[in-house]
mmCIF file of N, CA and C in Angstrom:
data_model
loop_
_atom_site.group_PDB
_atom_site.id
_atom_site.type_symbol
_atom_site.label_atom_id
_atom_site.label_comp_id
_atom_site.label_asym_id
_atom_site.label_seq_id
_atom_site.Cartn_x
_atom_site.Cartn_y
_atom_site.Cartn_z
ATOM 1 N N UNK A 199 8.769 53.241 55.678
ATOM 2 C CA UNK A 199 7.779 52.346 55.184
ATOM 3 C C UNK A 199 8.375 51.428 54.121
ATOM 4 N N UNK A 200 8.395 50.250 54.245
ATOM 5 C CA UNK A 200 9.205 49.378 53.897
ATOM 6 C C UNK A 200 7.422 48.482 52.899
ATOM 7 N N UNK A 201 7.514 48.503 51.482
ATOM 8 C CA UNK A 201 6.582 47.959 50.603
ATOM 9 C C UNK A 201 6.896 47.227 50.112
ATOM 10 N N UNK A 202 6.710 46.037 50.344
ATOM 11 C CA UNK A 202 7.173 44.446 49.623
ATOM 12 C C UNK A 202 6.424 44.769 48.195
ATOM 13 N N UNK A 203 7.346 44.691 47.142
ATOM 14 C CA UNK A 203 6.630 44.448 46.156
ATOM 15 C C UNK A 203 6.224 43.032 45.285
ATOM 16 N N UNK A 204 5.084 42.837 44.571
ATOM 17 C CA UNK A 204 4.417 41.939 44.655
ATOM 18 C C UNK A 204 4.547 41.320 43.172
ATOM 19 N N UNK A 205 5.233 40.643 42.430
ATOM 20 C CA UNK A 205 5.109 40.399 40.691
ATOM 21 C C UNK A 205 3.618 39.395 40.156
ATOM 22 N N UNK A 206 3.282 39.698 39.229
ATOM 23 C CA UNK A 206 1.894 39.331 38.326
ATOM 24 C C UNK A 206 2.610 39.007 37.314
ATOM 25 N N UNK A 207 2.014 37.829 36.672
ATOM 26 C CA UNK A 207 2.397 37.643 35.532
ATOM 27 C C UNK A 207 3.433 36.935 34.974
ATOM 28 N N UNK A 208 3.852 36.706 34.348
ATOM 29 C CA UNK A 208 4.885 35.412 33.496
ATOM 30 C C UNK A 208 5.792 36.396 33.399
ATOM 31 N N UNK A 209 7.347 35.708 33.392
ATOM 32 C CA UNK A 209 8.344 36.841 32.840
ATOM 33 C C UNK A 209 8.283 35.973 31.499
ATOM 34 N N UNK A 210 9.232 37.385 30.677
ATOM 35 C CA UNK A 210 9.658 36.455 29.402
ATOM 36 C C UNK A 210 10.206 35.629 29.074
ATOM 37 N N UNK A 211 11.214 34.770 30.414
ATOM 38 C CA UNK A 211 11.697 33.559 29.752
ATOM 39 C C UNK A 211 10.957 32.180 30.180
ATOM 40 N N UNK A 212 9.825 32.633 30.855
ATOM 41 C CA UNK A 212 8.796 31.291 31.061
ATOM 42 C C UNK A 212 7.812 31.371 30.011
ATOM 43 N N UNK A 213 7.410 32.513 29.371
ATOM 44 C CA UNK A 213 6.701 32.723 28.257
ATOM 45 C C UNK A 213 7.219 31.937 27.350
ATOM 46 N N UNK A 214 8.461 32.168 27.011
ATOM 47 C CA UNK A 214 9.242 31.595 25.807
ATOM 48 C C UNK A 214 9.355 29.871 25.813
ATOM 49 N N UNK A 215 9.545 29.805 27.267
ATOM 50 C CA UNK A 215 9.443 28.293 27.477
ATOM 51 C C UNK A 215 8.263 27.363 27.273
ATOM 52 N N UNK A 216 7.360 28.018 27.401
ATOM 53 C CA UNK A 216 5.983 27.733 27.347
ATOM 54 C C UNK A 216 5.636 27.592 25.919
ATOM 55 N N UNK A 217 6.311 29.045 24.873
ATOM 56 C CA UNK A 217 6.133 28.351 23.269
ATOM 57 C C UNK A 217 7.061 27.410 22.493
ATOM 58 N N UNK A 218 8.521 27.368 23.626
ATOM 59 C CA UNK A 218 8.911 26.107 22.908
ATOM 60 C C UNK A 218 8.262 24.909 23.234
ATOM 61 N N UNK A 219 7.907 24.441 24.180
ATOM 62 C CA UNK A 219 7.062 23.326 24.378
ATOM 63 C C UNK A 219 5.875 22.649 23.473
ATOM 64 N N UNK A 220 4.813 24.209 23.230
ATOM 65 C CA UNK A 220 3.839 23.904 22.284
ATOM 66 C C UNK A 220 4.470 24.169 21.294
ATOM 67 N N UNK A 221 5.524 24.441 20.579
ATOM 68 C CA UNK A 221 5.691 24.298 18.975
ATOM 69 C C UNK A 221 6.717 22.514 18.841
ATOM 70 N N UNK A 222 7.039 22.309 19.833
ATOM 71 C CA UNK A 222 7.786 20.752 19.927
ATOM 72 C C UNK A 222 6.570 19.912 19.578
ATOM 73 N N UNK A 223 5.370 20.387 20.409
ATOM 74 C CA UNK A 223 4.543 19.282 20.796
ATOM 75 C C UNK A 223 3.409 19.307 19.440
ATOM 76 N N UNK A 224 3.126 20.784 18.653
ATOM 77 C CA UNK A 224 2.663 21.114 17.089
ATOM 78 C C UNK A 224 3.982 20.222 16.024
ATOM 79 N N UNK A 225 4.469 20.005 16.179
ATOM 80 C CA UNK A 225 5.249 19.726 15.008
ATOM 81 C C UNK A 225 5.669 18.025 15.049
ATOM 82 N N UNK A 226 4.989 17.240 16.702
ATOM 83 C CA UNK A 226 5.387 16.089 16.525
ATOM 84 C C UNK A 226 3.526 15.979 15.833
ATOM 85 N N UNK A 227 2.872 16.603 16.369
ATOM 86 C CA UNK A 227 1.656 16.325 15.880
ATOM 87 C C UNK A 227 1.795 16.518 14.585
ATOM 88 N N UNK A 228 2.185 17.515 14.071
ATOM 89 C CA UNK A 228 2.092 17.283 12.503
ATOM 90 C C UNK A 228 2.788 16.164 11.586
ATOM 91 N N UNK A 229 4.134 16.121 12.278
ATOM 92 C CA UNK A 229 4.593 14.777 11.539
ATOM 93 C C UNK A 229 4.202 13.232 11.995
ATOM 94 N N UNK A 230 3.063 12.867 12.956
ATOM 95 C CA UNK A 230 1.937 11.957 13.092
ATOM 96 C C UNK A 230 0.764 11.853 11.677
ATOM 97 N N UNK A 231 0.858 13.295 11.796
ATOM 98 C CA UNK A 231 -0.059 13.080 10.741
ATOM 99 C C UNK A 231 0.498 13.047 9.081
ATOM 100 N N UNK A 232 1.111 13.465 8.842
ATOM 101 C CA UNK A 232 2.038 13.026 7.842
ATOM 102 C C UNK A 232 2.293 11.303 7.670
ATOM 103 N N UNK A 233 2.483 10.861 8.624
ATOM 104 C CA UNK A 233 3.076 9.094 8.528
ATOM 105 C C UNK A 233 1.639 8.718 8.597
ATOM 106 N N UNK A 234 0.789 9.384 8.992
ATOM 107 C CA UNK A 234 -0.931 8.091 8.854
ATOM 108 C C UNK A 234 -1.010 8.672 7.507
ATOM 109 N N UNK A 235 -1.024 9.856 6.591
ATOM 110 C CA UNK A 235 -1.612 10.177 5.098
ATOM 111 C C UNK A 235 -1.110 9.517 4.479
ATOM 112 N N UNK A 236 0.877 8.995 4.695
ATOM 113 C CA UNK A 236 1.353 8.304 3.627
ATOM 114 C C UNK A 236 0.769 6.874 4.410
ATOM 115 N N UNK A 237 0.790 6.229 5.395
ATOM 116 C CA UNK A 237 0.186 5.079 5.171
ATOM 117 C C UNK A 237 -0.954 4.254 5.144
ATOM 118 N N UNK A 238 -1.964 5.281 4.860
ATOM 119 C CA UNK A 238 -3.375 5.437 4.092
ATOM 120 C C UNK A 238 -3.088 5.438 2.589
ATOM 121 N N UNK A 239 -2.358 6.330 2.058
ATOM 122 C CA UNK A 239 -2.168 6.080 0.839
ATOM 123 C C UNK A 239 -1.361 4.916 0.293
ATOM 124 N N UNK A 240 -0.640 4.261 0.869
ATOM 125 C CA UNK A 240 -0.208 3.077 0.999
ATOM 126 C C UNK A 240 -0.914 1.711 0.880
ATOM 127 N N UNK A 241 -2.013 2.095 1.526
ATOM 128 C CA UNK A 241 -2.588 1.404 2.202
ATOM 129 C C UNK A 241 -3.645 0.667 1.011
ATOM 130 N N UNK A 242 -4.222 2.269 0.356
ATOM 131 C CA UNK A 242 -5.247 2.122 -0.488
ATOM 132 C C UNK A 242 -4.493 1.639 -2.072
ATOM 133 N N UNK A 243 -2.761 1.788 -2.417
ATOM 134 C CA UNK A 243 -2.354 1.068 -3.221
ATOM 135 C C UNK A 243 -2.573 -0.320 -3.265
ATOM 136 N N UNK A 244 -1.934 -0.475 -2.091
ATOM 137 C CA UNK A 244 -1.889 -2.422 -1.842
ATOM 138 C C UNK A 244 -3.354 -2.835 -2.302
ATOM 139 N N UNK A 245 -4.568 -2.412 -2.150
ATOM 140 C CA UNK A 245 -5.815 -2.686 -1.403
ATOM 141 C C UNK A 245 -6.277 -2.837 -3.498
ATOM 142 N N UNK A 246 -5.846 -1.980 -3.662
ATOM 143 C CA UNK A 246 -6.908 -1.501 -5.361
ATOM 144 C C UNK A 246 -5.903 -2.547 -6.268
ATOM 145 N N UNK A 247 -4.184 -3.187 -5.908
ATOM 146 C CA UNK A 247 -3.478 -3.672 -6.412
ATOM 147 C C UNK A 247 -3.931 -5.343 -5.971
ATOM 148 N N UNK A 248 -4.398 -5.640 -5.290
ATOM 149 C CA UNK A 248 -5.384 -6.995 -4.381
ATOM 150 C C UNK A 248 -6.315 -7.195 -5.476
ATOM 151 N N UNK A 249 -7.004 -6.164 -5.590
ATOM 152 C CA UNK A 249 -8.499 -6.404 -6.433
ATOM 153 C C UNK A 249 -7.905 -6.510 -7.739
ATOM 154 N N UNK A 250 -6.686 -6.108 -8.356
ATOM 155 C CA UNK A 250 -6.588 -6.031 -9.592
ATOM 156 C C UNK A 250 -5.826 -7.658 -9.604
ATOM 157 N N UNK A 251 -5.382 -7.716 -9.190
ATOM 158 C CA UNK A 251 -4.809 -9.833 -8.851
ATOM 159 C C UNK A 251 -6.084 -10.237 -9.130
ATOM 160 N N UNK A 252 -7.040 -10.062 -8.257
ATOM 161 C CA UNK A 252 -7.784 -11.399 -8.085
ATOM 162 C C UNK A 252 -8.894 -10.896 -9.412
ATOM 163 N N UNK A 253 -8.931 -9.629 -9.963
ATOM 164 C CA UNK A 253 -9.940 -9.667 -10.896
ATOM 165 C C UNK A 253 -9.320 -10.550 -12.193
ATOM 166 N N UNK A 254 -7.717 -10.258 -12.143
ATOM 167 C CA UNK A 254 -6.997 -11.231 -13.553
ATOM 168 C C UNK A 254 -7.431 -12.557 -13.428
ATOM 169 N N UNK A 255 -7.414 -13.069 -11.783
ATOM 170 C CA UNK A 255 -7.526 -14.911 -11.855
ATOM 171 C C UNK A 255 -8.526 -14.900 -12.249
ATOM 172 N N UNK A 256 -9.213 -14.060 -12.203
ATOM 173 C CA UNK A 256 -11.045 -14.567 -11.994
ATOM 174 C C UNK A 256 -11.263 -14.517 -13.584
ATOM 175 N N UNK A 257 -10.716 -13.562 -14.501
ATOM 176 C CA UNK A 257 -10.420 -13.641 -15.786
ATOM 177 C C UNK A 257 -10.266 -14.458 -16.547
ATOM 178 N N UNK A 258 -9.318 -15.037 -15.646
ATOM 179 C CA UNK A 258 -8.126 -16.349 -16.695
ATOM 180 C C UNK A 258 -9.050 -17.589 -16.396
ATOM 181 N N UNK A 259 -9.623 -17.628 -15.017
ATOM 182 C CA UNK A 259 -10.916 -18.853 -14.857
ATOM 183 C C UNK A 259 -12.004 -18.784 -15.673
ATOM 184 N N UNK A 260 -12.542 -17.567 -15.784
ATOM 185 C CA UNK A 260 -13.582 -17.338 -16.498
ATOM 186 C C UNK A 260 -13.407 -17.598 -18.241
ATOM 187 N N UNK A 261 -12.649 -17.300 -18.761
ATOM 188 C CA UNK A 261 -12.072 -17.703 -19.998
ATOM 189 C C UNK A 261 -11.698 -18.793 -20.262
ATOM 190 N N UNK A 262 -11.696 -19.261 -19.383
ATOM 191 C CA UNK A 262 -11.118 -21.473 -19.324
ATOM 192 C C UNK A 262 -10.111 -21.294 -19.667
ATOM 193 N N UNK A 263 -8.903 -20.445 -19.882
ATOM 194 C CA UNK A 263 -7.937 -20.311 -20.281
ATOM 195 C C UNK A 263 -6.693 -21.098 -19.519
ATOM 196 N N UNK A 264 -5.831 -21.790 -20.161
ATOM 197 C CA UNK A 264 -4.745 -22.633 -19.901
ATOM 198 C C UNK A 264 -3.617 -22.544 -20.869
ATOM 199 N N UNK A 265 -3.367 -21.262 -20.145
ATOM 200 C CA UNK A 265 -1.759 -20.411 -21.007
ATOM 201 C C UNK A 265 -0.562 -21.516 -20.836
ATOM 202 N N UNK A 266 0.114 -21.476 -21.526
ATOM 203 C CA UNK A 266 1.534 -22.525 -21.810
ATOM 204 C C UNK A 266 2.691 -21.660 -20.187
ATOM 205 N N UNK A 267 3.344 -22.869 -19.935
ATOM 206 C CA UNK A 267 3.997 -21.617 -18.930
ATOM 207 C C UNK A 267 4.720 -21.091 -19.490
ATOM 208 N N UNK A 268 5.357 -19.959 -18.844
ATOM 209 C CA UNK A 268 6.192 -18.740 -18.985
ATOM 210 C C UNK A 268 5.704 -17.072 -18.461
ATOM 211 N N UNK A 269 5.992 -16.426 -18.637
ATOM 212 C CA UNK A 269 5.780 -15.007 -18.106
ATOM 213 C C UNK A 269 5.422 -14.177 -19.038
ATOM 214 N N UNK A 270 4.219 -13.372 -18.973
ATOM 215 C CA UNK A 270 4.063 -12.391 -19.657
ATOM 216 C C UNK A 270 3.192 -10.500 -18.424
ATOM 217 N N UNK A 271 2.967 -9.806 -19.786
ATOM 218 C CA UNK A 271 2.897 -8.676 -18.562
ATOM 219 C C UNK A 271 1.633 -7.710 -19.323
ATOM 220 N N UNK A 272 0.496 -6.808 -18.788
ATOM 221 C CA UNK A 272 -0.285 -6.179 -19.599
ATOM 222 C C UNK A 272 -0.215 -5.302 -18.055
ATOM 223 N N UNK A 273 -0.843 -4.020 -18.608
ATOM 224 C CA UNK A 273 -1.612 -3.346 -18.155
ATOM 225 C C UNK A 273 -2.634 -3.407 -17.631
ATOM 226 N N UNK A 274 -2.979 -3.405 -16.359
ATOM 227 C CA UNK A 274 -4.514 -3.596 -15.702
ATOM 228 C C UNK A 274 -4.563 -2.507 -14.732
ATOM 229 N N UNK A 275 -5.383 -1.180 -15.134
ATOM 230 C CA UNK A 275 -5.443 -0.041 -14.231
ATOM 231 C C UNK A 275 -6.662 -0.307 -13.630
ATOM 232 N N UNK A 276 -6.681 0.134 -12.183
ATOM 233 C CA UNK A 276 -7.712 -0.272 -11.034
ATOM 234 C C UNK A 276 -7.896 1.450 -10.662
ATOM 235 N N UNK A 277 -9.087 1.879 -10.832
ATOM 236 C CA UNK A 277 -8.942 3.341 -10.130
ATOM 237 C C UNK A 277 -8.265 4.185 -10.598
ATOM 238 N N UNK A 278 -7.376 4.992 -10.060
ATOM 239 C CA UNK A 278 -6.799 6.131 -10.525
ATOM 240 C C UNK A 278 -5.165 5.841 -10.908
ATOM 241 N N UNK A 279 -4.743 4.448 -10.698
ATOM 242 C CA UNK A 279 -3.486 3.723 -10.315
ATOM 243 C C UNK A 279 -3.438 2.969 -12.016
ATOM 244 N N UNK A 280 -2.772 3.467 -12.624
ATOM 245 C CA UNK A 280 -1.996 2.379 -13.645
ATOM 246 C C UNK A 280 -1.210 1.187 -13.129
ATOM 247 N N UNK A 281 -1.875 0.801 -12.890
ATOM 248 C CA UNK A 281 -0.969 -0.787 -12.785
ATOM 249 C C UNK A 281 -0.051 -1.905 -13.757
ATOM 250 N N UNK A 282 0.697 -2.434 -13.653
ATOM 251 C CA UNK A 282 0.911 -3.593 -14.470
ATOM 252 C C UNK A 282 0.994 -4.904 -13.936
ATOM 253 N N UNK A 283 0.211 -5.683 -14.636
ATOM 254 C CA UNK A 283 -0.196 -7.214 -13.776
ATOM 255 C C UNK A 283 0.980 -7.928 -14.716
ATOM 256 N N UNK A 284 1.702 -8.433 -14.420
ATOM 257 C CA UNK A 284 2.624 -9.505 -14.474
ATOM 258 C C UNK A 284 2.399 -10.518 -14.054
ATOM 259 N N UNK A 285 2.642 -11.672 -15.351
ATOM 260 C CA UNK A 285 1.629 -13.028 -14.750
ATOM 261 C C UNK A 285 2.570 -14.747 -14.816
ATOM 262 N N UNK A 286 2.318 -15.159 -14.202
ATOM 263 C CA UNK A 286 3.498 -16.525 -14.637
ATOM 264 C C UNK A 286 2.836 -18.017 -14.001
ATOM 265 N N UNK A 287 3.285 -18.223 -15.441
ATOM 266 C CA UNK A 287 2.342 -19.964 -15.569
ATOM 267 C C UNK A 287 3.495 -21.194 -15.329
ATOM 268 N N UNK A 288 3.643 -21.933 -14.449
ATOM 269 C CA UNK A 288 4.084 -22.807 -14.215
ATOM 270 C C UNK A 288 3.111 -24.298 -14.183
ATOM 271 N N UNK A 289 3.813 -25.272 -14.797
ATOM 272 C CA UNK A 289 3.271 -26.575 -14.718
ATOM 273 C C UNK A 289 3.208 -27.358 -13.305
ATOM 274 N N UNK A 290 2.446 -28.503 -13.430
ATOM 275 C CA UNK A 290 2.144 -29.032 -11.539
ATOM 276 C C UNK A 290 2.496 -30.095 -11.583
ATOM 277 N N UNK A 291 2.639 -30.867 -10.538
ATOM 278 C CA UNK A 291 2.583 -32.353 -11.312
ATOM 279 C C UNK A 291 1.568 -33.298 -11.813
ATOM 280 N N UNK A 292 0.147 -32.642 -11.422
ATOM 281 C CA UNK A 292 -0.600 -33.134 -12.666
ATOM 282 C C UNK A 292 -0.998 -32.087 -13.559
ATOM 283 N N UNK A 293 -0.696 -32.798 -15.169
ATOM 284 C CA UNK A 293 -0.481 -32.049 -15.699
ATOM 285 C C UNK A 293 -2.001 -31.224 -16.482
ATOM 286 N N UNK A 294 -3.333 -31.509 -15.678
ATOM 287 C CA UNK A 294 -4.447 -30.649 -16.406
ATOM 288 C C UNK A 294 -4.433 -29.515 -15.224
ATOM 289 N N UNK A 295 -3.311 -29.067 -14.662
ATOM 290 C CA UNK A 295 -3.567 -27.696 -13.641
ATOM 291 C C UNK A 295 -2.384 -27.281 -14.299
ATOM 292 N N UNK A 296 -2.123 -25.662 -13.859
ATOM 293 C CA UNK A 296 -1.277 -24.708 -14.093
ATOM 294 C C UNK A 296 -1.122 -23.863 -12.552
ATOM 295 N N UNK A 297 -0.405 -23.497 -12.086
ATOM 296 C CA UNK A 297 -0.095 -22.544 -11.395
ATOM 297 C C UNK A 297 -0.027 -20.922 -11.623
ATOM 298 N N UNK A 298 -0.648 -20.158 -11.544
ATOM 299 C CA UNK A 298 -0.749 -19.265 -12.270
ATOM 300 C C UNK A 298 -0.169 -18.013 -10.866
ATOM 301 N N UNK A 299 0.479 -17.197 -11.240
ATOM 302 C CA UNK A 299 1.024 -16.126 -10.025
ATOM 303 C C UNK A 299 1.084 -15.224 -10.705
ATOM 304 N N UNK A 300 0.144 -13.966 -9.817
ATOM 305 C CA UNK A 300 -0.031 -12.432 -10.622
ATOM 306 C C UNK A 300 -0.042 -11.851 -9.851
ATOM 307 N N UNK A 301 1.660 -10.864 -10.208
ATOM 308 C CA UNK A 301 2.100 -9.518 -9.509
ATOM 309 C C UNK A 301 1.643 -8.626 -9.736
ATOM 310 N N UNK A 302 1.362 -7.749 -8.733
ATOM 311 C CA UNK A 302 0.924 -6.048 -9.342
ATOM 312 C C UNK A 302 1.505 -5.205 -8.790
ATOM 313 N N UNK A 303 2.161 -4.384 -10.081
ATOM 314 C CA UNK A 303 2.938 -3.515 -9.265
ATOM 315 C C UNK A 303 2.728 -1.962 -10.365
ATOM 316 N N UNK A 304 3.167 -0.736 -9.339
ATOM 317 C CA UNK A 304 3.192 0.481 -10.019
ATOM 318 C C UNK A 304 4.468 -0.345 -11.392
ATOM 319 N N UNK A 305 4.111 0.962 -12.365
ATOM 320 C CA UNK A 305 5.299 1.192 -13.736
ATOM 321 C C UNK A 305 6.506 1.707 -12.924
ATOM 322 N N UNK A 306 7.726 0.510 -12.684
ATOM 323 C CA UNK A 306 8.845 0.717 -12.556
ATOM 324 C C UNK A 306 8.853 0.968 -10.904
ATOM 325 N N UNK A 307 7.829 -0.117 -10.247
ATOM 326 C CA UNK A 307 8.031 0.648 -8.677
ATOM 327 C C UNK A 307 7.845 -0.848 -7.973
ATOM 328 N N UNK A 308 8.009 -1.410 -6.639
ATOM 329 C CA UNK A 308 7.753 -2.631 -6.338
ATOM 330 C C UNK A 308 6.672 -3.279 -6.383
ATOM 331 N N UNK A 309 6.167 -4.671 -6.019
ATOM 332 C CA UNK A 309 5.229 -5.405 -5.862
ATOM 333 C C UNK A 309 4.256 -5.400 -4.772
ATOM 334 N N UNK A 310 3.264 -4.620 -5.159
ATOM 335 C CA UNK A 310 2.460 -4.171 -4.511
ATOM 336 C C UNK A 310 1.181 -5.349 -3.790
ATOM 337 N N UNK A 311 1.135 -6.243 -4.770
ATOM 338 C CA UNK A 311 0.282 -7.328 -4.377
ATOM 339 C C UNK A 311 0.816 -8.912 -4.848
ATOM 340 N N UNK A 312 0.401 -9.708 -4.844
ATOM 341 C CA UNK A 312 0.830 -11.049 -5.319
ATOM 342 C C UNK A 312 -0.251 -12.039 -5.217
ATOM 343 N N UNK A 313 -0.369 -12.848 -5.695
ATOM 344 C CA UNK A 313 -1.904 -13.746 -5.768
ATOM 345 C C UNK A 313 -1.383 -14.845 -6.983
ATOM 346 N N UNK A 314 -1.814 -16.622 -5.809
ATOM 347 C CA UNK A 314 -1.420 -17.316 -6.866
ATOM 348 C C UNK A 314 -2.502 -18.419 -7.065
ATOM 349 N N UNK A 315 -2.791 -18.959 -8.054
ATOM 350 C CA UNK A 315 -4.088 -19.908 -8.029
ATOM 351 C C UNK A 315 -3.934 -20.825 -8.536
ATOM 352 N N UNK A 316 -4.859 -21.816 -9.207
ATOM 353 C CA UNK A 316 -4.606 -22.296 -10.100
ATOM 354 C C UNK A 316 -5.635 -22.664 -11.263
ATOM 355 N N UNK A 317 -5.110 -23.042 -12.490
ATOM 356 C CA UNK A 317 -6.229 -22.895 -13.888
ATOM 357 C C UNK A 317 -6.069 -24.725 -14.073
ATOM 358 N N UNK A 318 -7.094 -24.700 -14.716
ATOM 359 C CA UNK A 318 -7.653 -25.755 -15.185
ATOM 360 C C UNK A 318 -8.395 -26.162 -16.855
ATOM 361 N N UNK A 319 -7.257 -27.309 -16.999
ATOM 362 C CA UNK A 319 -7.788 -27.720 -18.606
ATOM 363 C C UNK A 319 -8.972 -28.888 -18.331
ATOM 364 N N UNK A 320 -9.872 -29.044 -17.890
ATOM 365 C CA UNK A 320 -10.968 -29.834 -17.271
ATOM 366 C C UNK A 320 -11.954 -28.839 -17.495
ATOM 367 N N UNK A 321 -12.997 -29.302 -17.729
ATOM 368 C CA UNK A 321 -14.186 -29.033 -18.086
ATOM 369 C C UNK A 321 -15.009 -28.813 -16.706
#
């Protein structure tokens, strides 16, 4: 009596193959999600460093202010982000406008935003 025998079941090196696959395919997923958190957080720098530009112009308009040119720099924190707005006044060729350009950037890190307008000695 001749009994063909019959196998069930996975051996162990298709098992094994089967968890290298899903730990390749867990770990590209995780580092997906890693590159969207940092460029969400990225994202929301640029975004709070935007509003802190345009709240300075809106400042320097609102004040009628018509700074002499040259460069100067303050502190303007937006949110949870210390910022520093760095600001620079250049002359036009007519001379009741100013050019006014305000960087924002982290303390000691690049330029996160930029915004340039212009001010007015006119009433």
């Amino acid at each position: 009596m001749n009994r063909s025998i019959v196998q069930e079941g996975f051996t162990l090196i298709e098992v094994l193959i089967a968890l290298a696959i899903v730990s390749i395919a867990l770990a590209a997923t995780i580092r997906a999600l890693g590159v969207s958190a940092s460029g969400a957080q990225s994202m929301q720098e640029r975004t709070l460093a935007l509003q802190a530009a345009e709240n300075r112009l809106a400042e320097l308009r609102l004040l009628r202010a018509f700074p002499a040119p040259g460069r100067s720099s303050e502190p303007c924190p937006q949110g949870p982000l210390a910022l520093v707005c760095e600001q620079q006044f250049q002359t036009t060729v007519n001379g009741n406008f100013r050019l006014a350009t305000v960087r924002v950037r982290l303390a000691q890190g690049p330029v996160l935003a930029e915004l340039n307008g212009l001010l007015s000695s006119l009433p």
